[in-house]
Coordinates of C-alpha atoms in Angstrom, one line a residue:
V1 CA 131.3 85.1 155.7
R2 CA 133.9 82.3 154.3
P3 CA 133.3 80.0 151.2
G4 CA 133.8 76.1 151.6
P5 CA 135.4 74.0 149.0
I6 CA 133.7 73.3 145.9
Q7 CA 132.5 69.7 145.1
G8 CA 131.7 68.0 141.9
D9 CA 131.5 69.6 138.4
M10 CA 131.6 73.7 138.0
V11 CA 128.4 74.4 138.6
H12 CA 127.7 77.9 140.0
P13 CA 128.0 77.5 143.5
Y14 CA 124.6 79.8 144.9
L15 CA 122.7 77.5 142.4
R16 CA 124.4 73.8 143.8
R17 CA 123.5 75.6 147.5
R18 CA 119.8 75.9 146.4
N19 CA 120.0 72.2 145.4
G20 CA 121.2 71.1 148.9
E21 CA 124.5 71.9 148.4
D22 CA 125.9 74.8 150.4
P23 CA 129.7 75.4 149.9
I24 CA 129.6 78.9 151.5
E25 CA 129.3 79.2 155.5
F26 CA 127.2 81.6 156.8
P27 CA 127.3 82.4 160.7
S28 CA 123.1 83.0 160.9
K29 CA 120.3 82.4 159.0
E30 CA 119.7 86.3 159.0
L31 CA 122.8 87.0 157.1
E32 CA 122.3 84.3 154.6
E33 CA 118.9 85.9 153.3
I34 CA 120.8 89.0 152.8
L35 CA 124.1 87.8 151.6
G36 CA 122.8 84.5 149.9
R37 CA 122.7 85.5 146.4
T38 CA 125.5 87.5 146.1
L39 CA 127.4 84.5 147.6
G40 CA 128.4 86.2 150.9
V41 CA 129.8 89.3 149.6
P42 CA 128.3 92.4 150.2
L43 CA 127.8 94.4 146.9
F44 CA 125.2 96.8 147.4
Q45 CA 123.9 99.6 149.6
E46 CA 121.1 98.1 150.9
Q47 CA 122.7 94.8 151.9
A48 CA 125.3 97.0 154.0
M49 CA 122.2 98.7 156.1
K50 CA 120.6 95.3 156.4
I51 CA 123.6 94.0 157.9
A52 CA 124.2 96.5 160.3
I53 CA 120.4 96.5 161.5
V54 CA 120.1 92.8 161.7
A55 CA 123.1 91.8 163.2
A56 CA 124.3 94.7 165.1
G57 CA 121.3 96.1 166.0
F58 CA 121.3 99.3 164.2
S59 CA 118.2 101.9 164.2
P60 CA 117.3 102.3 160.5
S61 CA 118.2 105.9 160.5
E62 CA 121.8 104.7 161.9
A63 CA 122.5 102.2 159.0
D64 CA 121.7 105.0 156.9
E65 CA 124.0 107.1 158.4
L66 CA 126.6 104.1 157.9
R67 CA 126.0 104.3 154.1
R68 CA 126.0 107.8 153.9
S69 CA 129.4 107.9 155.6
M70 CA 131.3 104.8 153.7
A71 CA 132.6 107.3 151.1
T72 CA 134.3 109.1 153.9
F73 CA 135.8 106.2 155.7
K74 CA 138.9 107.4 157.9
V75 CA 137.7 111.2 157.7
H76 CA 137.4 112.9 161.2
G77 CA 137.3 109.5 163.2
M78 CA 133.9 108.2 161.5
V79 CA 135.3 105.0 161.1
T80 CA 136.6 104.3 164.9
R81 CA 133.1 105.3 165.9
F82 CA 131.3 102.9 163.4
E83 CA 133.8 100.0 163.9
K84 CA 133.2 100.3 167.7
K85 CA 129.5 100.3 167.4
L86 CA 129.3 97.6 164.9
T87 CA 131.8 95.2 166.0
E88 CA 130.3 95.6 169.3
G89 CA 126.9 95.3 168.5
M90 CA 127.4 91.9 166.1
M91 CA 129.1 90.7 169.5
R92 CA 126.2 91.2 171.3
N93 CA 123.9 89.1 169.3
G94 CA 126.2 86.1 169.3
Y95 CA 128.7 86.6 166.3
S96 CA 132.6 86.3 167.4
E97 CA 134.9 89.4 167.5
E98 CA 136.9 87.9 164.8
F99 CA 134.0 87.5 162.7
A100 CA 132.8 91.2 163.3
R101 CA 135.7 92.7 162.4
K102 CA 136.1 90.7 158.9
V103 CA 132.5 92.3 158.3
F104 CA 133.3 95.6 159.1
K105 CA 136.6 95.7 156.9
Q106 CA 134.5 94.2 154.2
L107 CA 131.8 97.2 154.7
E108 CA 134.9 99.4 155.1
G109 CA 136.2 98.5 151.6
F110 CA 132.5 98.3 149.9
G111 CA 132.8 102.0 150.2
S112 CA 135.2 102.2 147.2
Y113 CA 132.5 100.5 144.8
G114 CA 129.3 99.8 146.7
F115 CA 126.3 101.5 144.9
P116 CA 122.3 100.8 144.9
E117 CA 121.2 97.6 143.9
S118 CA 118.9 99.6 141.2
H119 CA 122.1 101.3 140.1
A120 CA 123.8 98.0 139.6
A121 CA 120.8 96.5 137.7
S122 CA 120.5 99.3 135.5
F123 CA 124.1 99.2 134.9
A124 CA 124.0 95.6 133.9
H125 CA 121.1 95.9 131.3
L126 CA 123.1 98.8 130.0
V127 CA 126.1 96.5 129.2
Y128 CA 124.3 93.5 128.3
V129 CA 122.5 95.7 125.4
S130 CA 125.6 97.4 124.4
C131 CA 127.7 93.9 124.4
W132 CA 124.9 92.2 122.3
I133 CA 124.9 95.6 119.7
K134 CA 129.0 95.3 119.3
C135 CA 128.7 91.7 119.1
H136 CA 126.0 91.6 116.3
Y137 CA 126.3 95.0 114.4
P138 CA 129.9 96.7 115.2
D139 CA 129.1 98.8 112.4
V140 CA 126.3 100.5 114.3
F141 CA 128.6 100.1 117.6
A142 CA 131.3 102.0 116.1
V143 CA 129.4 104.9 114.2
A144 CA 127.2 105.5 117.6
L145 CA 130.3 105.8 119.7
L146 CA 131.9 108.2 117.6
N147 CA 129.2 110.2 117.1
S148 CA 128.8 110.7 121.1
Q149 CA 132.4 111.5 121.1
P150 CA 134.0 113.2 123.4
M151 CA 133.3 110.2 126.0
G152 CA 134.6 107.2 127.4
F153 CA 137.6 105.1 127.9
Y154 CA 139.0 105.3 124.1
Q155 CA 140.0 107.6 121.8
P156 CA 138.3 107.5 118.4
A157 CA 141.3 105.7 116.9
Q158 CA 140.9 102.7 118.9
I159 CA 137.0 102.5 118.1
V160 CA 137.8 102.5 114.7
N161 CA 140.8 99.9 115.0
D162 CA 138.3 97.8 116.9
A163 CA 135.5 98.1 114.3
R164 CA 138.2 97.2 111.3
Q165 CA 139.2 94.3 113.3
H166 CA 135.7 92.9 113.5
G167 CA 135.3 93.2 109.7
V168 CA 134.0 96.4 109.4
I169 CA 135.0 99.0 106.5
V170 CA 135.9 102.3 107.4
K171 CA 136.4 105.1 104.7
G172 CA 137.4 108.8 105.2
P173 CA 136.0 112.0 105.3
D174 CA 134.9 113.1 101.9
I175 CA 133.3 115.9 100.1
N176 CA 130.7 114.1 98.3
H177 CA 129.9 111.3 100.8
S178 CA 130.1 112.4 104.1
F179 CA 127.8 114.2 106.2
W180 CA 128.5 116.3 109.6
D181 CA 128.1 112.6 111.5
N182 CA 129.7 109.3 111.1
T183 CA 127.3 107.6 108.8
L184 CA 126.3 103.8 107.6
E185 CA 126.7 103.1 103.6
G186 CA 125.9 100.3 102.1
K187 CA 127.2 96.7 103.1
E188 CA 130.3 95.4 101.5
G189 CA 130.7 92.1 103.0
K190 CA 129.0 91.4 106.4
Y191 CA 128.4 94.9 107.4
H192 CA 127.8 98.1 106.2
V193 CA 130.7 100.4 105.5
V194 CA 131.3 103.4 107.9
R195 CA 131.5 106.7 106.3
L196 CA 133.6 109.4 108.5
G197 CA 131.8 112.5 108.6
F198 CA 133.2 116.0 108.8
R199 CA 132.8 116.0 112.5
Q200 CA 135.9 114.0 112.9
I201 CA 138.0 116.7 111.1
K202 CA 140.0 118.9 113.6
G203 CA 138.6 122.6 113.2
M204 CA 136.0 122.0 111.2
R205 CA 132.7 124.1 111.8
V206 CA 129.4 122.1 112.1
E207 CA 127.5 125.5 109.9
E208 CA 130.2 125.0 106.9
A209 CA 130.0 121.2 107.2
Q210 CA 126.2 121.7 106.9
K211 CA 126.4 124.3 104.0
L212 CA 128.3 121.6 102.2
V213 CA 125.7 118.9 102.5
A214 CA 123.1 121.2 101.4
E215 CA 124.5 122.4 98.2
R216 CA 125.4 118.8 97.4
V217 CA 122.3 118.5 95.2
R218 CA 124.5 116.3 92.6
P219 CA 128.2 115.4 93.1
Y220 CA 131.4 118.1 93.4
K221 CA 133.4 117.5 90.3
H222 CA 135.9 120.3 91.4
L223 CA 137.3 121.8 93.9
D224 CA 136.1 125.5 93.0
E225 CA 133.1 124.6 93.1
V226 CA 133.3 123.6 97.2
R227 CA 135.3 126.7 97.3
H228 CA 132.3 128.6 96.0
V229 CA 129.9 127.1 98.6
L230 CA 132.0 127.3 101.6
D231 CA 133.7 130.5 101.0
S232 CA 136.2 129.9 103.5
Q233 CA 139.6 129.4 102.9
P234 CA 140.5 127.8 106.3
M235 CA 137.5 125.4 106.0
L236 CA 138.8 124.6 102.2
E237 CA 142.1 123.8 103.7
K238 CA 140.8 121.5 106.5
L239 CA 139.5 119.4 103.9
A240 CA 142.4 118.9 101.9
D241 CA 144.3 118.4 105.0
A242 CA 141.7 115.6 105.9
D243 CA 142.2 114.1 102.5
A244 CA 138.7 114.9 101.8
F245 CA 138.8 115.4 97.7
Q246 CA 139.3 111.8 96.8
S247 CA 135.9 111.4 94.8
I248 CA 137.2 114.1 92.5
G249 CA 140.6 112.7 91.9
L250 CA 142.6 114.7 94.1
N251 CA 145.3 113.7 96.7
R252 CA 145.9 115.6 99.6
R253 CA 148.8 117.4 98.2
E254 CA 147.1 118.5 94.9
A255 CA 144.1 119.2 97.0
L256 CA 146.1 121.8 99.3
W257 CA 147.8 123.1 96.2
Q258 CA 144.8 124.3 94.5
A259 CA 143.3 125.4 98.0
V260 CA 146.1 127.7 98.9
T261 CA 147.5 128.7 95.3
K262 CA 144.5 129.9 93.6
D263 CA 142.1 132.7 94.5
A264 CA 138.4 132.7 94.4
P265 CA 137.1 133.8 90.9
V266 CA 135.2 137.4 91.3
A267 CA 133.3 139.0 89.2
L268 CA 132.2 137.4 85.7
Y269 CA 134.0 134.5 86.6
K270 CA 132.5 133.7 90.1
N271 CA 131.1 130.1 90.2
Q272 CA 133.1 128.9 87.1
V273 CA 135.8 126.9 87.3
V274 CA 138.9 128.4 86.0
P275 CA 141.7 126.1 84.4
E276 CA 145.0 125.8 85.6
A277 CA 148.6 125.0 84.1
S278 CA 149.3 121.4 85.6
V279 CA 151.7 121.4 88.2
E280 CA 153.5 118.0 88.9
L281 CA 153.9 117.9 92.8
P282 CA 156.3 115.7 94.4
Q283 CA 154.1 112.6 96.2
M284 CA 154.0 112.1 99.5
S285 CA 155.2 108.9 101.0
D286 CA 153.0 106.3 103.0
S287 CA 154.5 107.9 106.5
E288 CA 153.8 111.4 105.9
N289 CA 150.1 110.4 104.8
V290 CA 149.6 108.9 108.0
V291 CA 151.2 111.8 110.2
Q292 CA 148.8 114.1 107.9
D293 CA 145.8 111.7 109.0
Y294 CA 146.7 112.3 112.6
A295 CA 147.1 115.8 112.5
S296 CA 143.6 116.3 110.9
I297 CA 141.6 113.8 112.1
S298 CA 143.5 112.2 115.1
F299 CA 144.1 108.7 113.5
S300 CA 144.8 107.3 109.9
L301 CA 143.1 104.4 108.0
K302 CA 146.1 104.1 105.8
A303 CA 148.6 102.4 108.4
H304 CA 150.0 102.9 111.6
P305 CA 152.8 104.9 112.7
V306 CA 154.6 101.9 114.9
S307 CA 154.5 100.1 111.5
F308 CA 157.0 102.4 109.9
V309 CA 159.7 101.6 112.9
R310 CA 159.0 97.9 113.3
D311 CA 162.2 97.1 111.6
K312 CA 164.1 98.8 114.5
L313 CA 161.9 97.4 117.0
D314 CA 162.8 94.0 115.6
R315 CA 166.4 94.4 115.7
L316 CA 165.8 95.1 119.3
N317 CA 163.8 91.8 119.8
I318 CA 160.6 93.9 121.0
V319 CA 157.7 91.6 120.4
P320 CA 154.5 92.7 118.5
A321 CA 151.5 93.1 121.0
A322 CA 149.5 90.7 119.1
K323 CA 152.3 87.7 119.6
L324 CA 152.4 88.1 123.3
K325 CA 150.0 85.6 123.6
E326 CA 152.3 83.1 121.9
G327 CA 154.8 83.4 125.0
Q328 CA 155.3 81.6 128.2
H329 CA 153.9 82.5 131.5
G330 CA 156.8 84.1 133.5
A331 CA 159.0 84.9 130.6
S332 CA 160.9 88.0 130.1
V333 CA 159.6 90.4 126.7
R334 CA 159.9 93.4 125.4
V335 CA 156.9 95.4 123.6
A336 CA 156.2 98.9 122.5
G337 CA 153.5 100.8 121.4
L338 CA 151.7 104.3 121.8
V339 CA 150.3 105.1 125.0
L340 CA 146.6 104.8 125.0
V341 CA 145.6 105.3 128.5
R342 CA 147.5 105.5 132.3
Q343 CA 145.1 104.7 135.1
R344 CA 146.5 105.0 138.8
P345 CA 143.6 104.7 140.8
G346 CA 143.7 105.7 145.0
T347 CA 142.8 102.0 145.8
A348 CA 145.3 100.2 143.8
K349 CA 148.3 101.3 146.1
G350 CA 150.1 103.3 143.7
V351 CA 150.0 100.7 140.9
C352 CA 150.0 102.4 137.4
F353 CA 147.9 100.5 134.9
M354 CA 148.7 101.2 131.1
T355 CA 147.2 100.4 127.8
I356 CA 149.5 100.8 125.0
E357 CA 148.9 100.0 121.2
D358 CA 150.9 98.8 117.9
E359 CA 149.8 98.0 114.6
T360 CA 149.4 94.5 115.5
G361 CA 146.7 95.3 118.6
I362 CA 147.0 96.2 122.5
A363 CA 149.1 95.5 125.2
N364 CA 148.0 95.8 129.0
L365 CA 150.9 96.9 131.2
V366 CA 151.1 96.7 135.2
V367 CA 153.6 98.8 136.8
F368 CA 154.3 98.9 140.2
G369 CA 154.7 101.7 142.9
K370 CA 158.5 101.7 143.1
R371 CA 159.0 101.2 139.4
F372 CA 156.4 104.0 138.7
E373 CA 158.3 106.1 141.1
K374 CA 161.8 105.3 139.2
Y375 CA 160.5 105.7 135.8
R376 CA 157.9 108.8 136.5
K377 CA 159.2 110.8 133.8
E378 CA 159.2 108.3 131.0
I379 CA 156.0 106.8 132.1
L380 CA 154.2 110.3 131.7
Q381 CA 155.9 111.9 128.9
S382 CA 156.5 109.4 126.5
R383 CA 154.0 108.9 123.1
L384 CA 155.6 105.8 122.1
I385 CA 157.1 103.9 125.1
M386 CA 159.0 100.3 125.0
V387 CA 159.0 98.4 128.1
E388 CA 160.8 95.5 129.7
G389 CA 159.0 93.3 132.1
Q390 CA 157.6 89.8 132.8
L391 CA 154.7 88.2 130.8
Q392 CA 152.0 87.2 133.0
I393 CA 149.0 84.7 131.2
E394 CA 146.0 83.7 132.8
G395 CA 143.5 82.5 130.5
E396 CA 142.8 85.0 127.7
V397 CA 144.1 87.8 130.1
I398 CA 147.6 88.8 129.2
H399 CA 149.7 91.4 131.4
V400 CA 153.4 92.5 131.3
I401 CA 154.6 93.2 134.6
V402 CA 157.1 96.3 134.2
E403 CA 160.4 96.1 135.4
Q404 CA 162.4 98.8 132.9
V405 CA 160.6 102.0 131.1
F406 CA 162.3 103.6 127.8
N407 CA 160.8 106.7 125.7
F408 CA 160.9 105.4 122.1
S409 CA 159.3 108.9 120.8
S410 CA 162.2 109.7 118.9
L411 CA 161.7 107.0 116.7
L412 CA 158.5 108.7 115.5
R413 CA 160.7 111.2 113.5
V414 CA 161.4 108.9 110.7
L415 CA 157.9 109.3 109.6
T416 CA 158.6 112.6 108.6
P417 CA 161.5 114.0 106.1
A418 CA 164.5 115.8 107.6
R419 CA 164.5 119.4 107.6
T420 CA 167.8 119.3 105.5
Q421 CA 166.0 116.9 102.3
Q422 CA 166.1 118.5 99.2
L423 CA 163.0 118.0 97.7
P424 CA 162.5 118.6 93.9
L425 CA 159.4 121.5 94.6
L426 CA 159.1 123.1 98.0
T427 CA 156.1 121.4 100.0
L428 CA 153.6 123.7 101.1
A429 CA 153.5 121.9 104.7
Y430 CA 156.2 119.6 106.2
P431 CA 154.0 117.3 108.2
D432 CA 154.5 119.1 111.1
E433 CA 157.8 119.6 113.5
G434 CA 157.3 116.0 114.4
A435 CA 155.3 113.3 114.6
A436 CA 155.4 112.4 118.1
S437 CA 153.4 115.8 118.9
I438 CA 150.7 114.7 116.2
V439 CA 149.7 111.4 118.4
P440 CA 146.8 112.0 120.5
K441 CA 148.0 112.1 124.3
S442 CA 146.9 109.5 126.4
R443 CA 143.6 109.4 128.6
D444 CA 144.7 109.2 132.1
F445 CA 142.4 108.4 134.7
K446 CA 142.8 108.3 138.7

């Protein structure tokens, strides 16, 4: 099947063919009936079977055997057997050998992506509905995805970032406002506010969260009230780590101090709020708060980790992801970000596709096989990666063809104070051994 030249305005070729203009050449009426509505390309398993029956004289059972074996091409000599039968059958029915072999190559490749038409229609319907909801109700869409985790291509951090970029306000988990699931609150602007649920806190148990919600007949006013309800020191500390006491005026460090330095009242003082001497704690920096957010809920609503090293990246002429669209096609660029996704499909001939993220957005990278082997260690081990390569811009599609790769994960150390730093008061928890270890690992697909 060979596409012909497209004439006139950019009307869909198949629609023009129905109006009398035919830019696609079909060698027979039978194949036009099978492939006409997919513009000459076999997309569905039913089409592959019909081609084998109509063009090559396969019996229905033989055609079904061909369909079932498509996923096992090149195994046990099956490709040779089917190629010979198909090409010879098509040649007997008047098709040229060249065309017969082209058809077979199409069917051979079809095994990597083909599926029944009913599956295609169902998937297309789901995609349309999902896109419509995301377009018109990004708040609802984000909450639904977050409550369905773990799933899909992107981490919760990317779901939240995308919602915020589309005008949705997202607020953190809170003892007085959160439930186990993520929920929608009243509208602020165009959309409802997304309130993160207790399920986003690492290590939080659903039973403890439900108990906390069930006893919330009135707003909690003191951390000790939460302590009495939970009766679980680890869960209390996890709430403090997640900065979930904002509604009672306690920041993360203050809440953690009260959680670990006070014993639960007993006997006559049980269920009572015991006053304590005020202690002035050193304030956590913005970067420390971000690191603790990542440690607790795997992302931060306060800032992006890369924003704290942007000055260093600027000095190296590293372009923010959002400014790639302002570059020129073919230009040499440098871009850096947290590694979100790595893909190396078996059908891509060794090419690795990567998605990275900085504080301005995401960038898509293409690493060809030889480059991947050369920089395998940097590609697989980096949490913060910097690449240098060639910018490719095709309409709204932007890629960087990678030429050099550097592991910049060590830059994230600036997010936490040095161990030698003298603080006025010993902190209860240094923001972990290193910020790089807090950043979630990428999602890798083959």
